[in-house]
Short mmCIF file of C-alpha atoms and ligand atoms in Angstrom, two decimals:
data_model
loop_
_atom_site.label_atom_id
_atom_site.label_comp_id
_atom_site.label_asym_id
_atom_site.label_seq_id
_atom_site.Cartn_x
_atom_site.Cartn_y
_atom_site.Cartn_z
CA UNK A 1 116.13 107.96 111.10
CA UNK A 2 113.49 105.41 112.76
CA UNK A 3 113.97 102.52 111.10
CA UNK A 4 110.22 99.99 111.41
CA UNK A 5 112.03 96.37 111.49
CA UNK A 6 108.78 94.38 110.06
CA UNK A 7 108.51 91.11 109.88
CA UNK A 8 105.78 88.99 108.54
CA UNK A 9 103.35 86.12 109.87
CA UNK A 10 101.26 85.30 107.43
CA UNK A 11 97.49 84.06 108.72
CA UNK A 12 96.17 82.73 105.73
CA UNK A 13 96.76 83.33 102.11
CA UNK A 14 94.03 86.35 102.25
CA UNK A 15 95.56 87.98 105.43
CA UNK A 16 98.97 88.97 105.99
CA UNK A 17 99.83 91.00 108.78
CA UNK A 18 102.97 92.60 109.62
CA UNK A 19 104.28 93.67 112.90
CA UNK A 20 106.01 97.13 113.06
CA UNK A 21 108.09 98.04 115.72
CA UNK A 22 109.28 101.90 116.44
CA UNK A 23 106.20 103.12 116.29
CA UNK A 24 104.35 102.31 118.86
CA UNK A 25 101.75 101.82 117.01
CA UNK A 26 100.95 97.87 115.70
CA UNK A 27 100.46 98.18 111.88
CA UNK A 28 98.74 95.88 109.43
CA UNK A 29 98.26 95.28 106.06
CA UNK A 30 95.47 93.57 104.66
CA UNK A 31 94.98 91.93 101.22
CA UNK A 32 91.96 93.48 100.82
CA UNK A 33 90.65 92.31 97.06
CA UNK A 34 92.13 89.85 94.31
CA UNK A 35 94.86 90.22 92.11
CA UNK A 36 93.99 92.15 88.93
CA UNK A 37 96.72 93.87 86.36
CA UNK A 38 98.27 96.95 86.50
CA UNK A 39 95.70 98.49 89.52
CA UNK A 40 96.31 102.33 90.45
CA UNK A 41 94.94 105.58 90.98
CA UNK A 42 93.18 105.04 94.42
CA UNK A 43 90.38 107.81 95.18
CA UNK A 44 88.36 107.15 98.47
CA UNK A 45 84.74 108.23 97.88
CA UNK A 46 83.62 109.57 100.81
CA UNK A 47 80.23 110.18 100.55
CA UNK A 48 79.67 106.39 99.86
CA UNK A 49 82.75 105.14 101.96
CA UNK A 50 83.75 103.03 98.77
CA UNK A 51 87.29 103.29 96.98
CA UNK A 52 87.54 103.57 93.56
CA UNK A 53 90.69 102.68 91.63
CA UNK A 54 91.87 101.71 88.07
CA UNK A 55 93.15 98.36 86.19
CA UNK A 56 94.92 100.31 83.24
CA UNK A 57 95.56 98.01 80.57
CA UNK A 58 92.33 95.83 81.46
CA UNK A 59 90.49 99.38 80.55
CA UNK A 60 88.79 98.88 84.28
CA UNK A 61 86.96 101.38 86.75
CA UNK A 62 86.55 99.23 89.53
CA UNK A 63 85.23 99.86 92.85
CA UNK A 64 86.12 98.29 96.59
CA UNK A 65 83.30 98.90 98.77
CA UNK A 66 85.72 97.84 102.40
CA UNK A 67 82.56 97.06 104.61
CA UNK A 68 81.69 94.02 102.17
CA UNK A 69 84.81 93.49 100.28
CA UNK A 70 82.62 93.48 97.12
CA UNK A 71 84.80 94.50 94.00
CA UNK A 72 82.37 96.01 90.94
CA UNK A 73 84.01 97.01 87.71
CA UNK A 74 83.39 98.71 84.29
CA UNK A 75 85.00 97.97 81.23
CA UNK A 76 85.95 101.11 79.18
CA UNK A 77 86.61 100.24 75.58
CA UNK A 78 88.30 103.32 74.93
CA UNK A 79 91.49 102.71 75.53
CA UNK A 80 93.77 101.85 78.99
CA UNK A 81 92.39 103.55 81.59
CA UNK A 82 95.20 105.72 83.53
CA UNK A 83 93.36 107.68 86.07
CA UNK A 84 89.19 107.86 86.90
CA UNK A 85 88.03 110.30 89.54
CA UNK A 86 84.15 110.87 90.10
CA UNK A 87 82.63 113.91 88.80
CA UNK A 88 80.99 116.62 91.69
CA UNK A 89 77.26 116.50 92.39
CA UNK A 90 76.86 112.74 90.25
CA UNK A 91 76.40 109.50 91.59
CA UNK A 92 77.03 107.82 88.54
CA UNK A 93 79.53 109.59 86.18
CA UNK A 94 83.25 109.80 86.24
CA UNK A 95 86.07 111.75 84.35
CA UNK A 96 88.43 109.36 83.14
CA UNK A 97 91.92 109.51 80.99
CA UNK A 98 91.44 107.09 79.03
CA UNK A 99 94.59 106.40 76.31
CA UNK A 100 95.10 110.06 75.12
CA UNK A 101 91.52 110.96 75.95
CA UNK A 102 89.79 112.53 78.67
CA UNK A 103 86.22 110.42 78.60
CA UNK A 104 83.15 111.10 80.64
CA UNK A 105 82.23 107.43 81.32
CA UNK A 106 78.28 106.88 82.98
CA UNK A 107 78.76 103.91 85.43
CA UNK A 108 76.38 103.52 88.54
CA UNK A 109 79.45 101.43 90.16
CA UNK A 110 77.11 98.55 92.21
CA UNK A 111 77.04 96.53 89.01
CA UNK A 112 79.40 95.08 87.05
CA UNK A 113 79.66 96.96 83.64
CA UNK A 114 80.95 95.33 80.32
CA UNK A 115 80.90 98.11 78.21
CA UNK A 116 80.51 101.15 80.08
CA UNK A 117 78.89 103.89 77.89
CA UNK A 118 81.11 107.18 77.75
CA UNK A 119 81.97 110.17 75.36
CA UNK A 120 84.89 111.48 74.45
CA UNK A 121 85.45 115.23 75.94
CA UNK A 122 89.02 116.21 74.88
CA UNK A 123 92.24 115.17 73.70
CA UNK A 124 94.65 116.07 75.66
CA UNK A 125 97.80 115.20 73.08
CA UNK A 126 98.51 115.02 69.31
CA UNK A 127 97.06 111.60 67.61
CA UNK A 128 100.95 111.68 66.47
CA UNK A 129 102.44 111.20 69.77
CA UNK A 130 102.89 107.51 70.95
CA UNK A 131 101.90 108.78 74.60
CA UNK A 132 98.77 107.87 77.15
CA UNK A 133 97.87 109.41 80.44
CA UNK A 134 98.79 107.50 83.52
CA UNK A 135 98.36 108.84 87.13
CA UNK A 136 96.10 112.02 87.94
CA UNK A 137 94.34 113.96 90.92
CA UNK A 138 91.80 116.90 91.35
CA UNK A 139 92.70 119.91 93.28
CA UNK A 140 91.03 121.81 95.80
CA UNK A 141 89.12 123.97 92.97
CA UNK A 142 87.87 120.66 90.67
CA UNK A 143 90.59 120.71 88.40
CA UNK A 144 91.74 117.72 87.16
CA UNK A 145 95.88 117.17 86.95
CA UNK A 146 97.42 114.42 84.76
CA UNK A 147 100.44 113.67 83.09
CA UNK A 148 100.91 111.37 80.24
CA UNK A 149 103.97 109.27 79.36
CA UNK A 150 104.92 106.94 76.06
CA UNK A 151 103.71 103.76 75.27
CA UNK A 152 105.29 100.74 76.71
CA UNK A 153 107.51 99.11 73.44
CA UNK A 154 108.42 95.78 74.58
CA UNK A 155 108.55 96.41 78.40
CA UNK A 156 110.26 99.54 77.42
CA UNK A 157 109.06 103.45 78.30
CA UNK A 158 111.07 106.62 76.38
CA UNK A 159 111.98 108.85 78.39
CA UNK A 160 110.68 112.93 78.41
CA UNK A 161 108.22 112.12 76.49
CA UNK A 162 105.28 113.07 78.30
CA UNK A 163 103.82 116.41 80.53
CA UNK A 164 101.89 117.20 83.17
CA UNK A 165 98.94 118.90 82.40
CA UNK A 166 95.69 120.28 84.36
CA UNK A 167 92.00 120.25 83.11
CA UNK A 168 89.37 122.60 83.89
CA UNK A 169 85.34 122.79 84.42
CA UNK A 170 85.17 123.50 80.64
CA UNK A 171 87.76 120.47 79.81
CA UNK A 172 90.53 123.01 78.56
CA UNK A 173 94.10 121.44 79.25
CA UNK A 174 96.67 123.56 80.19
CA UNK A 175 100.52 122.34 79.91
CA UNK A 176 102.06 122.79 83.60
CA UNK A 177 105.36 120.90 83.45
CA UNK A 178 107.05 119.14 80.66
CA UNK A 179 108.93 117.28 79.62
CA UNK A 180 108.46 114.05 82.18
CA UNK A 181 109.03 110.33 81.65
CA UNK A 182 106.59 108.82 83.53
CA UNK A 183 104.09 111.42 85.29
CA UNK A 184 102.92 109.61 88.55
CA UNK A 185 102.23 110.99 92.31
CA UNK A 186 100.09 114.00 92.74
CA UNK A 187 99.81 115.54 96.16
CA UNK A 188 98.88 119.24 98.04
CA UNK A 189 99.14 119.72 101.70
CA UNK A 190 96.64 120.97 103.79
CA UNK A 191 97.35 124.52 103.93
CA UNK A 192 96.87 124.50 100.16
CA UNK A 193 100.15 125.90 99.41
CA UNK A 194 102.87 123.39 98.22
CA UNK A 195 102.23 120.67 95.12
CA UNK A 196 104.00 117.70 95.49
CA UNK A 197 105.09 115.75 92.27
CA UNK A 198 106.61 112.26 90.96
CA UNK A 199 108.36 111.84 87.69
CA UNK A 200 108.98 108.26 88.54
CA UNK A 201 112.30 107.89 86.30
CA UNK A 202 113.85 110.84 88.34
CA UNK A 203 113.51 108.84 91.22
CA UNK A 204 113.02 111.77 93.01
CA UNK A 205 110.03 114.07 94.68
CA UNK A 206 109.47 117.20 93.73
CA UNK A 207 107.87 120.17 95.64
CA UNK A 208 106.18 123.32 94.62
CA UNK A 209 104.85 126.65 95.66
CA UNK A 210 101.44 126.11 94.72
CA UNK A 211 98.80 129.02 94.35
CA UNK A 212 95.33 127.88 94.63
CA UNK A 213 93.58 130.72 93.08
CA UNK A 214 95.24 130.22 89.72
CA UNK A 215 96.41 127.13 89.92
CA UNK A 216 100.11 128.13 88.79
CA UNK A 217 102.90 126.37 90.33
CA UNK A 218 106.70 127.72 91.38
CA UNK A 219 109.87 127.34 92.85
CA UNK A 220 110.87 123.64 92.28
CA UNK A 221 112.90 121.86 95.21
CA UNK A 222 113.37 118.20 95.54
CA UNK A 223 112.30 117.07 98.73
CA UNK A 224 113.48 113.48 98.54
CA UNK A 225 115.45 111.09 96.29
CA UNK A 226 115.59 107.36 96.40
CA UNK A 227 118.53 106.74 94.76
CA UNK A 228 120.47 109.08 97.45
CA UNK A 229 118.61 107.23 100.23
CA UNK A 230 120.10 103.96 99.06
CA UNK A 231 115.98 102.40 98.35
CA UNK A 232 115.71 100.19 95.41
CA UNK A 233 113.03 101.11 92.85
CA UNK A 234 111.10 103.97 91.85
CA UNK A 235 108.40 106.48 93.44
CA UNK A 236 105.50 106.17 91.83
CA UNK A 237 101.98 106.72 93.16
CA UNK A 238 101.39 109.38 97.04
CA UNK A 239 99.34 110.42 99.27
CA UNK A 240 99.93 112.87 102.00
CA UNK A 241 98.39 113.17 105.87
CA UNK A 242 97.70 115.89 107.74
CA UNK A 243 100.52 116.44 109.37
CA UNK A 244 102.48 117.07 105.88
CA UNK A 245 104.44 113.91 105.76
CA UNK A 246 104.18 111.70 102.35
CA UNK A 247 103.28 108.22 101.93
CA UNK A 248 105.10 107.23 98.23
CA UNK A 249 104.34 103.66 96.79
CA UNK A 250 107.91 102.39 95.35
CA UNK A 251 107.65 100.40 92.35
CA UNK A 252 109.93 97.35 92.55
CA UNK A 253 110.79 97.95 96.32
CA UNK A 254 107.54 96.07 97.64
CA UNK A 255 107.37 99.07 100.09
CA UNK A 256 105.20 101.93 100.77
CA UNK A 257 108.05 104.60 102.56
CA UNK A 258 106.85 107.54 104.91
CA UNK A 259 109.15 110.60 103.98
CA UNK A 260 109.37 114.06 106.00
CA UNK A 261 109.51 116.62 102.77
CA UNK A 262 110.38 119.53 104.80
CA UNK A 263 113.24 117.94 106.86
CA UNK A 264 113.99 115.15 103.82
CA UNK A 265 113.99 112.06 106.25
CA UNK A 266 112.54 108.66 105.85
CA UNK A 267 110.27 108.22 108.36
CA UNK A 268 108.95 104.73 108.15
CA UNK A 269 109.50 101.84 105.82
CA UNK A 270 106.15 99.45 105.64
CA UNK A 271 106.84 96.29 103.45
CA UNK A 272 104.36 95.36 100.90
CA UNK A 273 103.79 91.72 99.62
CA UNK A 274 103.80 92.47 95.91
CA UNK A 275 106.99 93.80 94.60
CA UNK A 276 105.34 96.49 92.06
CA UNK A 277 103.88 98.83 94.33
CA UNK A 278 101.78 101.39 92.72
CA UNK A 279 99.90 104.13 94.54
CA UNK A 280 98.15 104.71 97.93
CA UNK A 281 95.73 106.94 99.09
CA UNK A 282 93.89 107.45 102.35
CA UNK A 283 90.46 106.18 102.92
CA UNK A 284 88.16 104.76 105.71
CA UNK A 285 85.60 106.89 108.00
CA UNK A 286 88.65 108.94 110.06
CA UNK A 287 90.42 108.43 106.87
CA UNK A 288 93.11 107.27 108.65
CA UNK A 289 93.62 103.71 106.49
CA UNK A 290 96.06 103.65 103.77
CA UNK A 291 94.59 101.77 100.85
CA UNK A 292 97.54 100.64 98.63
CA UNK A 293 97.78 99.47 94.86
CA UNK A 294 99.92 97.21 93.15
CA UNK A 295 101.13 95.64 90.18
CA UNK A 296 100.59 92.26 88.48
CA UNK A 297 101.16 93.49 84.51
CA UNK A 298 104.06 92.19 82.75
CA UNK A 299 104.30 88.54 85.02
CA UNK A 300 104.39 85.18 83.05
CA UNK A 301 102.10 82.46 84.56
CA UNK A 302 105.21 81.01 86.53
CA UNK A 303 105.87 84.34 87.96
CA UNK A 304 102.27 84.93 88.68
CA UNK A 305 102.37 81.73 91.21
CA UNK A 306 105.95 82.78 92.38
CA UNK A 307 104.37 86.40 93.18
CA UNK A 308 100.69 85.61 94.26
CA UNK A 309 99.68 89.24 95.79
CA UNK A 310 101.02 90.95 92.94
CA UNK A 311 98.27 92.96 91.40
CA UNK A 312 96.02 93.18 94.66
CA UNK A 313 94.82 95.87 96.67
CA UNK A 314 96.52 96.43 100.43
CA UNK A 315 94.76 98.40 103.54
CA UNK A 316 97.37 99.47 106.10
CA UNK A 317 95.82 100.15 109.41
CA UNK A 318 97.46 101.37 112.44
CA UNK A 319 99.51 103.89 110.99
CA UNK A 320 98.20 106.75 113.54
CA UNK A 321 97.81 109.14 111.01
CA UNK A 322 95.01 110.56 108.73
CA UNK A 323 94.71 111.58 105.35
CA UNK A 324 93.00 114.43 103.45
CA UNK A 325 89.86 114.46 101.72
CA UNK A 326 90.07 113.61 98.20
CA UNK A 327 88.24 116.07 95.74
CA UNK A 328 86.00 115.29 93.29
CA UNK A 329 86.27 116.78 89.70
CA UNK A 330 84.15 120.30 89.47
CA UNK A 331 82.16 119.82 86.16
CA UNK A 332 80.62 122.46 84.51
CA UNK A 333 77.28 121.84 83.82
CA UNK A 334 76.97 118.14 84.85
CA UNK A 335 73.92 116.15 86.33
CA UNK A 336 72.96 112.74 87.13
CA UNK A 337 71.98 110.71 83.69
CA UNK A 338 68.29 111.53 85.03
CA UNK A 339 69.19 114.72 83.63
CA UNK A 340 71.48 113.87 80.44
CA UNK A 341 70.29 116.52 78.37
CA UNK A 342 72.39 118.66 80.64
CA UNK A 343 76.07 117.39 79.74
CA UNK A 344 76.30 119.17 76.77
C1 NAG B 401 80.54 99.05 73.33
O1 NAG B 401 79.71 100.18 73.18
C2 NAG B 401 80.03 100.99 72.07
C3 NAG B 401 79.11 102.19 72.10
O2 NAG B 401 79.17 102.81 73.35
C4 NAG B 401 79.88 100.19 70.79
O3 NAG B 401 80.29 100.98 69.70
C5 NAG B 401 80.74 98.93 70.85
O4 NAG B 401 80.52 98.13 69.73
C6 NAG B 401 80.41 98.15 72.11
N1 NAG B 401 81.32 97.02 72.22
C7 NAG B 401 80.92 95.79 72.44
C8 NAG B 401 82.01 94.76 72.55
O5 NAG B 401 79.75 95.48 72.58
C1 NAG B 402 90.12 126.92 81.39
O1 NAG B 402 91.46 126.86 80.95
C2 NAG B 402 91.70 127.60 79.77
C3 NAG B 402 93.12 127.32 79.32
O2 NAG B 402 94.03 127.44 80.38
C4 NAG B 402 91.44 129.08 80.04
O3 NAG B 402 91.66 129.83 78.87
C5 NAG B 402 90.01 129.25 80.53
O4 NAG B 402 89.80 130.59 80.90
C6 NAG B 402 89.76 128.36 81.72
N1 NAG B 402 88.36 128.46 82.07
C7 NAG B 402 87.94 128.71 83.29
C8 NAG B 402 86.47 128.75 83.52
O5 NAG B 402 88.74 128.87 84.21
C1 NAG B 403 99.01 133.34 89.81
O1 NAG B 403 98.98 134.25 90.87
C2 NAG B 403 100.26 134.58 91.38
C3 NAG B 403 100.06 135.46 92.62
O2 NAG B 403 99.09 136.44 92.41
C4 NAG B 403 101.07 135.28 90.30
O3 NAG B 403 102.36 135.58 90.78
C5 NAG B 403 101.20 134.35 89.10
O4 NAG B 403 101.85 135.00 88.04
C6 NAG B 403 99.82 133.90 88.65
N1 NAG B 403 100.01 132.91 87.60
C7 NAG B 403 99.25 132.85 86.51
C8 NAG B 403 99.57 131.77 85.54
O5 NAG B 403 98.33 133.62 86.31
C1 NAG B 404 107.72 94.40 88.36
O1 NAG B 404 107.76 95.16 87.17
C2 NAG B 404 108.85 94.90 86.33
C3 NAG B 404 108.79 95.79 85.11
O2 NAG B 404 108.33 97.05 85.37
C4 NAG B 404 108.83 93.46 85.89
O3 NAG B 404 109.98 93.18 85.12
C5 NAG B 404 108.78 92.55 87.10
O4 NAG B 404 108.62 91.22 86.67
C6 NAG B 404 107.64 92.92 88.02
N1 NAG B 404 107.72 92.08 89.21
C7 NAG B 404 106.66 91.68 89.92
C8 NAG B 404 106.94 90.71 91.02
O5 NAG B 404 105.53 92.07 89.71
#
């Protein structure tokens, strides 16, 4: 196992760069926007080069545009906001899961929205069920896959009490693995044929046979588990690059860890400063930056000065790797709001 020894020098408060040996590459990370709550979901929009990500229990959309560091937002009264991923062929509308909800929200994303107008499309669980939807990802053919988990009762989650489910063009859910505890990381490789999956309370990562014609998935395997690898806290958020290898944000590890699912080794270790680390996803123009989330949500004022960073947004660089496009969700029937009539 190649271990990256980091170490930090810290430029100024905004910049904090860390110097990775074993690579032979030299890797930074960047504090790349303020600290907000409980940020997650990364999607880099490639056709405008902006990332878009979500502040769930602020009920946020917000979007990084890198090239001017320029965070805009939209409020979504809804509910908390678990996962948003722009909708195919719109410049301006997103599907969101929104508490139980899936919600079309309308938001142009260059300016600051304090009640962003949406609609309700589906519910993807019972009224009855203390649950919400938390992480989620499209798939090659526009289908949207989330998983929901329970409520948070005093700092506390139930366990197996959420699913992971996938949406179609016509918002139909179909149930695709259940129960889970908390349903988090989402990836496919390139060749389309295995689904990777976090249930972050398993500590473990699951693979699949994945067929993208029907979208049915087979033939669980874990491909990696924490607690056997000795790393303290839990997988939540992943991406993965095009050489198959996962990047896996670990929540209360303040690391983002670079795992080999077909051989099960830990590749790389790059240290985050911000203990709850959420998600990551690739973004940039070679798509070969790792944009990282974390965690600020649950922090008293004292240990909001104690942990500063906690709650920002991260860009790795250096990494010598790329990512894979991230799809957009395939919409049936859907235009700009120049053509509302259409949605229905
Ligand atoms: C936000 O907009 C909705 C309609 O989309 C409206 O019902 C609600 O009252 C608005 N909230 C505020 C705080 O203005
Ligand atoms: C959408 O999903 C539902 C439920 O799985 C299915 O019955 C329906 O045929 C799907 N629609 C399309 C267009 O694939
Ligand atoms: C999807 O297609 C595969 C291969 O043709 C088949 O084995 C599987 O049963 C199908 N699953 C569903 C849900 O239709
Ligand atoms: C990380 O999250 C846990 C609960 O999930 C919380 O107890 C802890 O204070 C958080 N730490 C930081 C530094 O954000």
């Amino acid at each position: 196992m190649r271990r990256a020894i980091c170490k930090y020098v810290s430029l100024t408060w905004i910049l904090i760069i860390l110097v990775c040996g074993g690579q032979g590459h030299r890797v930074t990370v960047e504090k790349v926007t303020d600290s907000y709550g409980l940020s997650e979901g990364p999607h880099w929009d490639h056709r405008i080069q902006k990332l878009y990500f979500v502040d769930i229990y602020n009920q946020y959309i917000r979007r990084l545009d890198p090239a001017t560091g320029v965070v805009t937002s939209a409020y979504v009264e809804h509910g908390p906001v678990g996962v948003a991923v722009p909708v195919d062929d719109t410049t301006d509308k997103f599907v969101a899961g929104s508490g139980k909800d899936i919600v079309l929200v309308t938001w142009n994303g260059d300016e600051n929205e304090d009640n962003a107008t949406f609609k309700v499309l589906t519910s993807i669980e019972p009224s009855s069920s203390d649950t919400r939807i938390n992480d989620g990802k499209v798939d090659s053919s526009g289908r949207l896959w989330l998983g929901t988990m329970a409520n948070e009762v005093n700092g506390q989650v139930a366990h197996k009490m959420g699913s992971l489910y996938c949406i179609n063009d016509t918002f139909q859910s179909e149930k695709i693995v259940t129960p889970v505890s908390v349903s988090n990381g989402l990836a496919w490789n390139i060749e389309d044929n295995t689904f990777y999956y976090i249930d972050s309370f398993t500590y473990q990562v699951e693979a699949y046979d994945y067929n993208p014609n029907n979208g049915s998935i087979s033939n669980k395997r874990i491909v990696f588990d924490l607690k056997k690898a000795n790393l303290e806290g839990l997988p939540d958020g992943m991406a993965i690059d095009t050489d198959g290898n996962l990047w896996i944000a670990v929540y209360g590890g303040s690391q983002v860890i670079h795992v080999n699912p077909k051989t099960q080794q830990l590749l790389r270790k790059v240290k985050i400063p911000a203990a709850n680390v959420t998600s990551v996803a690739f973004g940039g123009p070679l798509l070969d930056i790792l944009y990282v989330t974390t965690s600020s949500h649950g922090l008293t004022a004292q240990e909001r000065k104690e942990s500063p960073h906690a709650g920002a947004l991260f860009a790795i660089k250096g990494l010598g790797v790329r990512g894979i496009l991230a799809n957009s969700f395939a919409m049936n029937g859907v235009k700009d709001s120049s053509e509302e009539k259409n949605i229905d």
